[in-house]
Amino acid sequence: MNTMPGAVQRFIGELEATGLRGTDIANITSVSKATVSRWRNGSAKPQPNNERLIADLHYIVQRLQDYYNPDEVRSWLYARHPQLDGERAIDLIHGGETVEILRVLDRLDSDVYL
């Protein structure tokens, strides 16, 4: 039996370590908190679309950690942003629309936004 955690398990653990909650992951993937718990412990595997959403969220959170502490990362994800035309990053990720978020992060990397 393989005891190494899979990517989804690792991503969920790392997301929770950065201040996100199982409820946040459940909301973004439109599943129950219990389903996220099963993904976390490896007893279930997400559908490919949800796996992609988790991977996108993980990537974005990793990039945000260069600028913000865990509480600020969570707030950034849930806040409305002028750079995102008043949208919330978490809603864009849920809708599979991460391109604009990545553009904002690229501008952060270029010190265009503080």
CSV table of N, CA and C in Angstrom, one decimal:
chain,number,residue,atom,x,y,z
A,1,MET,N,0.8,-1.2,0.0
A,1,MET,CA,0.0,0.0,0.0
A,1,MET,C,0.9,1.2,0.0
A,2,ASN,N,0.5,2.2,-0.8
A,2,ASN,CA,1.3,3.5,-0.9
A,2,ASN,C,0.8,4.4,0.2
A,3,THR,N,1.8,4.8,1.0
A,3,THR,CA,1.4,5.7,2.1
A,3,THR,C,1.8,7.2,1.8
A,4,MET,N,2.3,7.4,0.6
A,4,MET,CA,2.7,8.8,0.2
A,4,MET,C,1.4,9.5,-0.2
A,5,PRO,N,1.2,10.7,0.4
A,5,PRO,CA,-0.1,11.4,0.0
A,5,PRO,C,0.0,11.8,-1.5
A,6,GLY,N,-1.2,11.8,-2.1
A,6,GLY,CA,-1.3,12.3,-3.5
A,6,GLY,C,-1.3,13.8,-3.5
A,7,ALA,N,-1.2,14.3,-4.7
A,7,ALA,CA,-1.1,15.8,-4.9
A,7,ALA,C,-2.3,16.5,-4.3
A,8,VAL,N,-3.5,15.9,-4.4
A,8,VAL,CA,-4.7,16.6,-3.9
A,8,VAL,C,-4.6,16.6,-2.4
A,9,GLN,N,-4.3,15.5,-1.8
A,9,GLN,CA,-4.1,15.5,-0.3
A,9,GLN,C,-3.1,16.5,0.2
A,10,ARG,N,-2.0,16.6,-0.5
A,10,ARG,CA,-0.9,17.5,-0.1
A,10,ARG,C,-1.4,18.9,-0.3
A,11,PHE,N,-2.1,19.2,-1.5
A,11,PHE,CA,-2.6,20.6,-1.7
A,11,PHE,C,-3.6,21.0,-0.6
A,12,ILE,N,-4.5,20.1,-0.3
A,12,ILE,CA,-5.5,20.4,0.7
A,12,ILE,C,-4.8,20.7,2.1
A,13,GLY,N,-3.9,19.9,2.4
A,13,GLY,CA,-3.1,20.1,3.7
A,13,GLY,C,-2.4,21.4,3.7
A,14,GLU,N,-1.8,21.7,2.6
A,14,GLU,CA,-1.0,23.0,2.5
A,14,GLU,C,-2.0,24.2,2.5
A,15,LEU,N,-3.1,24.1,1.8
A,15,LEU,CA,-4.1,25.1,1.8
A,15,LEU,C,-4.6,25.4,3.2
A,16,GLU,N,-4.9,24.3,3.9
A,16,GLU,CA,-5.4,24.5,5.3
A,16,GLU,C,-4.3,25.1,6.2
A,17,ALA,N,-3.0,24.7,6.0
A,17,ALA,CA,-1.9,25.3,6.7
A,17,ALA,C,-1.7,26.8,6.5
A,18,THR,N,-2.3,27.2,5.4
A,18,THR,CA,-2.1,28.7,5.0
A,18,THR,C,-3.4,29.5,5.4
A,19,GLY,N,-4.2,28.9,6.2
A,19,GLY,CA,-5.4,29.6,6.7
A,19,GLY,C,-6.7,29.4,6.1
A,20,LEU,N,-6.7,28.6,5.0
A,20,LEU,CA,-8.0,28.3,4.4
A,20,LEU,C,-8.6,27.1,5.2
A,21,ARG,N,-9.9,27.0,5.1
A,21,ARG,CA,-10.6,26.0,5.8
A,21,ARG,C,-11.2,25.0,4.8
A,22,GLY,N,-11.6,23.8,5.4
A,22,GLY,CA,-12.2,22.8,4.6
A,22,GLY,C,-13.5,23.4,4.0
A,23,THR,N,-14.2,24.3,4.7
A,23,THR,CA,-15.4,24.9,4.2
A,23,THR,C,-15.1,25.7,2.9
A,24,ASP,N,-13.9,26.4,2.9
A,24,ASP,CA,-13.6,27.2,1.8
A,24,ASP,C,-13.3,26.3,0.6
A,25,ILE,N,-12.6,25.2,0.8
A,25,ILE,CA,-12.4,24.3,-0.3
A,25,ILE,C,-13.7,23.6,-0.8
A,26,ALA,N,-14.6,23.3,0.2
A,26,ALA,CA,-15.9,22.7,-0.2
A,26,ALA,C,-16.7,23.7,-1.0
A,27,ASN,N,-16.7,25.0,-0.7
A,27,ASN,CA,-17.4,26.0,-1.4
A,27,ASN,C,-16.9,26.2,-2.8
A,28,ILE,N,-15.6,26.2,-2.9
A,28,ILE,CA,-15.0,26.5,-4.3
A,28,ILE,C,-15.2,25.3,-5.2
A,29,THR,N,-15.4,24.1,-4.6
A,29,THR,CA,-15.5,22.9,-5.5
A,29,THR,C,-17.0,22.4,-5.5
A,30,SER,N,-17.9,23.1,-4.8
A,30,SER,CA,-19.3,22.8,-4.8
A,30,SER,C,-19.6,21.4,-4.2
A,31,VAL,N,-18.8,21.0,-3.2
A,31,VAL,CA,-19.1,19.7,-2.5
A,31,VAL,C,-19.2,20.0,-1.0
A,32,SER,N,-19.5,18.9,-0.3
A,32,SER,CA,-19.7,19.1,1.1
A,32,SER,C,-18.3,19.1,1.8
A,33,LYS,N,-18.3,19.6,3.1
A,33,LYS,CA,-17.1,19.6,3.8
A,33,LYS,C,-16.6,18.2,4.1
A,34,ALA,N,-17.6,17.2,4.2
A,34,ALA,CA,-17.3,15.8,4.5
A,34,ALA,C,-16.5,15.2,3.2
A,35,THR,N,-16.9,15.7,2.0
A,35,THR,CA,-16.2,15.2,0.8
A,35,THR,C,-14.8,15.7,0.8
A,36,VAL,N,-14.6,17.0,1.2
A,36,VAL,CA,-13.2,17.5,1.3
A,36,VAL,C,-12.4,16.7,2.3
A,37,SER,N,-13.0,16.3,3.4
A,37,SER,CA,-12.4,15.5,4.4
A,37,SER,C,-11.9,14.2,3.8
A,38,ARG,N,-12.8,13.6,3.0
A,38,ARG,CA,-12.4,12.3,2.4
A,38,ARG,C,-11.3,12.5,1.4
A,39,TRP,N,-11.3,13.6,0.7
A,39,TRP,CA,-10.2,13.8,-0.2
A,39,TRP,C,-8.9,14.0,0.6
A,40,ARG,N,-9.0,14.7,1.7
A,40,ARG,CA,-7.8,15.0,2.5
A,40,ARG,C,-7.2,13.7,3.1
A,41,ASN,N,-8.1,12.8,3.5
A,41,ASN,CA,-7.5,11.5,4.1
A,41,ASN,C,-7.3,10.4,3.0
A,42,GLY,N,-7.6,10.7,1.8
A,42,GLY,CA,-7.3,9.8,0.7
A,42,GLY,C,-8.3,8.7,0.5
A,43,SER,N,-9.4,8.8,1.1
A,43,SER,CA,-10.5,7.7,0.9
A,43,SER,C,-11.3,8.0,-0.3
A,44,ALA,N,-11.2,9.2,-0.9
A,44,ALA,CA,-11.9,9.5,-2.1
A,44,ALA,C,-11.0,10.4,-2.9
A,45,LYS,N,-11.3,10.5,-4.2
A,45,LYS,CA,-10.6,11.3,-5.1
A,45,LYS,C,-11.6,12.2,-5.8
A,46,PRO,N,-11.2,13.5,-6.0
A,46,PRO,CA,-12.1,14.4,-6.7
A,46,PRO,C,-12.2,14.2,-8.2
A,47,GLN,N,-13.3,14.6,-8.7
A,47,GLN,CA,-13.5,14.6,-10.2
A,47,GLN,C,-12.4,15.5,-10.8
A,48,PRO,N,-12.1,15.3,-12.1
A,48,PRO,CA,-11.0,16.1,-12.7
A,48,PRO,C,-11.2,17.6,-12.6
A,49,ASN,N,-12.5,18.1,-12.8
A,49,ASN,CA,-12.7,19.5,-12.7
A,49,ASN,C,-12.4,20.0,-11.3
A,50,ASN,N,-12.8,19.3,-10.2
A,50,ASN,CA,-12.5,19.7,-8.9
A,50,ASN,C,-11.0,19.6,-8.6
A,51,GLU,N,-10.3,18.6,-9.1
A,51,GLU,CA,-8.9,18.5,-9.0
A,51,GLU,C,-8.2,19.7,-9.6
A,52,ARG,N,-8.7,20.2,-10.7
A,52,ARG,CA,-8.1,21.4,-11.4
A,52,ARG,C,-8.4,22.6,-10.5
A,53,LEU,N,-9.6,22.8,-9.9
A,53,LEU,CA,-9.9,23.9,-9.1
A,53,LEU,C,-9.0,23.9,-7.9
A,54,ILE,N,-8.7,22.8,-7.3
A,54,ILE,CA,-7.9,22.7,-6.1
A,54,ILE,C,-6.4,23.1,-6.5
A,55,ALA,N,-6.0,22.6,-7.6
A,55,ALA,CA,-4.6,22.9,-8.1
A,55,ALA,C,-4.5,24.4,-8.4
A,56,ASP,N,-5.5,25.0,-9.0
A,56,ASP,CA,-5.5,26.4,-9.3
A,56,ASP,C,-5.5,27.2,-8.0
A,57,LEU,N,-6.3,26.8,-7.0
A,57,LEU,CA,-6.4,27.5,-5.8
A,57,LEU,C,-5.0,27.4,-5.0
A,58,HIS,N,-4.4,26.2,-5.1
A,58,HIS,CA,-3.1,26.0,-4.4
A,58,HIS,C,-2.1,26.9,-5.0
A,59,TYR,N,-2.0,27.0,-6.4
A,59,TYR,CA,-1.0,27.8,-7.1
A,59,TYR,C,-1.2,29.2,-6.7
A,60,ILE,N,-2.4,29.7,-6.7
A,60,ILE,CA,-2.7,31.1,-6.4
A,60,ILE,C,-2.3,31.5,-5.0
A,61,VAL,N,-2.7,30.6,-4.1
A,61,VAL,CA,-2.4,30.8,-2.7
A,61,VAL,C,-0.8,30.8,-2.5
A,62,GLN,N,-0.1,29.9,-3.1
A,62,GLN,CA,1.3,29.9,-3.0
A,62,GLN,C,1.9,31.2,-3.5
A,63,ARG,N,1.4,31.8,-4.6
A,63,ARG,CA,1.9,33.0,-5.1
A,63,ARG,C,1.6,34.2,-4.1
A,64,LEU,N,0.4,34.2,-3.5
A,64,LEU,CA,0.0,35.2,-2.6
A,64,LEU,C,0.8,35.2,-1.3
A,65,GLN,N,1.3,34.1,-1.0
A,65,GLN,CA,2.1,34.0,0.3
A,65,GLN,C,3.4,34.8,0.1
A,66,ASP,N,3.8,35.1,-1.1
A,66,ASP,CA,5.0,35.9,-1.2
A,66,ASP,C,4.7,37.4,-0.7
A,67,TYR,N,3.5,37.7,-0.6
A,67,TYR,CA,3.1,39.1,-0.2
A,67,TYR,C,2.3,39.2,1.1
A,68,TYR,N,1.6,38.2,1.4
A,68,TYR,CA,0.6,38.3,2.5
A,68,TYR,C,0.8,37.1,3.5
A,69,ASN,N,0.4,37.4,4.8
A,69,ASN,CA,0.4,36.3,5.8
A,69,ASN,C,-0.9,35.5,5.6
A,70,PRO,N,-1.1,34.4,6.2
A,70,PRO,CA,-2.3,33.5,6.0
A,70,PRO,C,-3.6,34.2,6.1
A,71,ASP,N,-3.8,35.0,7.2
A,71,ASP,CA,-5.1,35.8,7.3
A,71,ASP,C,-5.3,36.7,6.1
A,72,GLU,N,-4.2,37.4,5.7
A,72,GLU,CA,-4.4,38.3,4.6
A,72,GLU,C,-4.6,37.6,3.3
A,73,VAL,N,-4.1,36.4,3.1
A,73,VAL,CA,-4.3,35.6,1.9
A,73,VAL,C,-5.8,35.3,1.8
A,74,ARG,N,-6.4,34.8,2.9
A,74,ARG,CA,-7.8,34.4,2.9
A,74,ARG,C,-8.6,35.7,2.6
A,75,SER,N,-8.3,36.8,3.3
A,75,SER,CA,-9.0,38.0,3.0
A,75,SER,C,-8.9,38.5,1.6
A,76,TRP,N,-7.7,38.4,1.0
A,76,TRP,CA,-7.5,38.8,-0.4
A,76,TRP,C,-8.4,37.9,-1.3
A,77,LEU,N,-8.5,36.6,-1.1
A,77,LEU,CA,-9.3,35.8,-1.9
A,77,LEU,C,-10.8,36.1,-1.8
A,78,TYR,N,-11.3,36.6,-0.7
A,78,TYR,CA,-12.7,36.9,-0.5
A,78,TYR,C,-13.1,38.3,-0.7
A,79,ALA,N,-12.1,39.2,-0.8
A,79,ALA,CA,-12.4,40.6,-1.0
A,79,ALA,C,-12.7,40.9,-2.5
A,80,ARG,N,-13.5,42.0,-2.7
A,80,ARG,CA,-13.7,42.5,-4.1
A,80,ARG,C,-12.5,43.3,-4.4
A,81,HIS,N,-12.0,43.2,-5.7
A,81,HIS,CA,-10.8,43.8,-6.1
A,81,HIS,C,-11.1,44.7,-7.3
A,82,PRO,N,-10.6,46.0,-7.3
A,82,PRO,CA,-10.8,46.8,-8.5
A,82,PRO,C,-10.0,46.2,-9.7
A,83,GLN,N,-8.9,45.5,-9.4
A,83,GLN,CA,-8.1,44.9,-10.4
A,83,GLN,C,-8.8,43.8,-11.1
A,84,LEU,N,-9.8,43.3,-10.4
A,84,LEU,CA,-10.6,42.2,-11.0
A,84,LEU,C,-12.0,42.6,-11.3
A,85,ASP,N,-12.1,43.9,-11.7
A,85,ASP,CA,-13.4,44.5,-12.0
A,85,ASP,C,-14.5,44.3,-10.9
A,86,GLY,N,-14.0,44.4,-9.7
A,86,GLY,CA,-15.0,44.3,-8.5
A,86,GLY,C,-15.3,42.9,-8.2
A,87,GLU,N,-14.7,41.9,-8.9
A,87,GLU,CA,-15.0,40.5,-8.6
A,87,GLU,C,-14.2,40.0,-7.4
A,88,ARG,N,-14.6,38.9,-6.8
A,88,ARG,CA,-13.8,38.2,-5.7
A,88,ARG,C,-13.0,37.1,-6.4
A,89,ALA,N,-11.7,37.0,-6.0
A,89,ALA,CA,-10.8,36.0,-6.6
A,89,ALA,C,-11.4,34.6,-6.4
A,90,ILE,N,-12.0,34.4,-5.2
A,90,ILE,CA,-12.5,33.0,-4.9
A,90,ILE,C,-13.7,32.7,-5.8
A,91,ASP,N,-14.5,33.6,-6.2
A,91,ASP,CA,-15.6,33.4,-7.2
A,91,ASP,C,-15.0,33.1,-8.6
A,92,LEU,N,-14.0,33.8,-9.0
A,92,LEU,CA,-13.3,33.5,-10.3
A,92,LEU,C,-12.7,32.2,-10.3
A,93,ILE,N,-12.1,31.8,-9.2
A,93,ILE,CA,-11.5,30.4,-9.2
A,93,ILE,C,-12.6,29.4,-9.3
A,94,HIS,N,-13.6,29.6,-8.5
A,94,HIS,CA,-14.8,28.7,-8.6
A,94,HIS,C,-15.3,28.5,-10.0
A,95,GLY,N,-15.3,29.6,-10.7
A,95,GLY,CA,-15.9,29.6,-12.1
A,95,GLY,C,-14.8,29.1,-13.1
A,96,GLY,N,-13.6,28.8,-12.6
A,96,GLY,CA,-12.6,28.3,-13.5
A,96,GLY,C,-12.0,29.5,-14.3
A,97,GLU,N,-12.1,30.7,-13.8
A,97,GLU,CA,-11.6,31.9,-14.5
A,97,GLU,C,-10.4,32.4,-13.8
A,98,THR,N,-9.3,31.7,-13.8
A,98,THR,CA,-8.1,32.2,-13.0
A,98,THR,C,-7.2,33.1,-13.8
A,99,VAL,N,-7.4,33.2,-15.1
A,99,VAL,CA,-6.4,34.0,-15.9
A,99,VAL,C,-6.3,35.5,-15.4
A,100,GLU,N,-7.4,36.1,-15.1
A,100,GLU,CA,-7.3,37.5,-14.6
A,100,GLU,C,-6.6,37.6,-13.2
A,101,ILE,N,-6.8,36.6,-12.4
A,101,ILE,CA,-6.1,36.6,-11.1
A,101,ILE,C,-4.6,36.4,-11.3
A,102,LEU,N,-4.2,35.6,-12.2
A,102,LEU,CA,-2.8,35.4,-12.5
A,102,LEU,C,-2.2,36.7,-13.1
A,103,ARG,N,-3.0,37.4,-13.9
A,103,ARG,CA,-2.5,38.7,-14.4
A,103,ARG,C,-2.3,39.7,-13.3
A,104,VAL,N,-3.2,39.7,-12.3
A,104,VAL,CA,-3.0,40.6,-11.1
A,104,VAL,C,-1.8,40.2,-10.4
A,105,LEU,N,-1.6,38.9,-10.2
A,105,LEU,CA,-0.4,38.4,-9.5
A,105,LEU,C,0.9,38.8,-10.2
A,106,ASP,N,0.9,38.7,-11.5
A,106,ASP,CA,2.0,39.1,-12.3
A,106,ASP,C,2.3,40.6,-12.2
A,107,ARG,N,1.3,41.4,-12.0
A,107,ARG,CA,1.5,42.8,-11.8
A,107,ARG,C,2.0,43.0,-10.4
A,108,LEU,N,1.6,42.2,-9.4
A,108,LEU,CA,2.2,42.3,-8.1
A,108,LEU,C,3.7,42.0,-8.1
A,109,ASP,N,4.0,40.9,-8.9
A,109,ASP,CA,5.4,40.6,-9.1
A,109,ASP,C,6.2,41.7,-9.7
A,110,SER,N,5.6,42.5,-10.5
A,110,SER,CA,6.3,43.6,-11.2
A,110,SER,C,6.2,44.9,-10.4
A,111,ASP,N,5.6,44.8,-9.1
A,111,ASP,CA,5.5,46.0,-8.2
A,111,ASP,C,4.5,47.0,-8.8
A,112,VAL,N,3.6,46.7,-9.6
A,112,VAL,CA,2.7,47.6,-10.2
A,112,VAL,C,1.6,47.9,-9.1
A,113,TYR,N,1.2,46.9,-8.4
A,113,TYR,CA,0.2,47.1,-7.3
A,113,TYR,C,0.9,46.8,-6.0
A,114,LEU,N,0.6,47.5,-4.9
A,114,LEU,CA,1.1,47.2,-3.6
A,114,LEU,C,0.1,46.7,-2.7
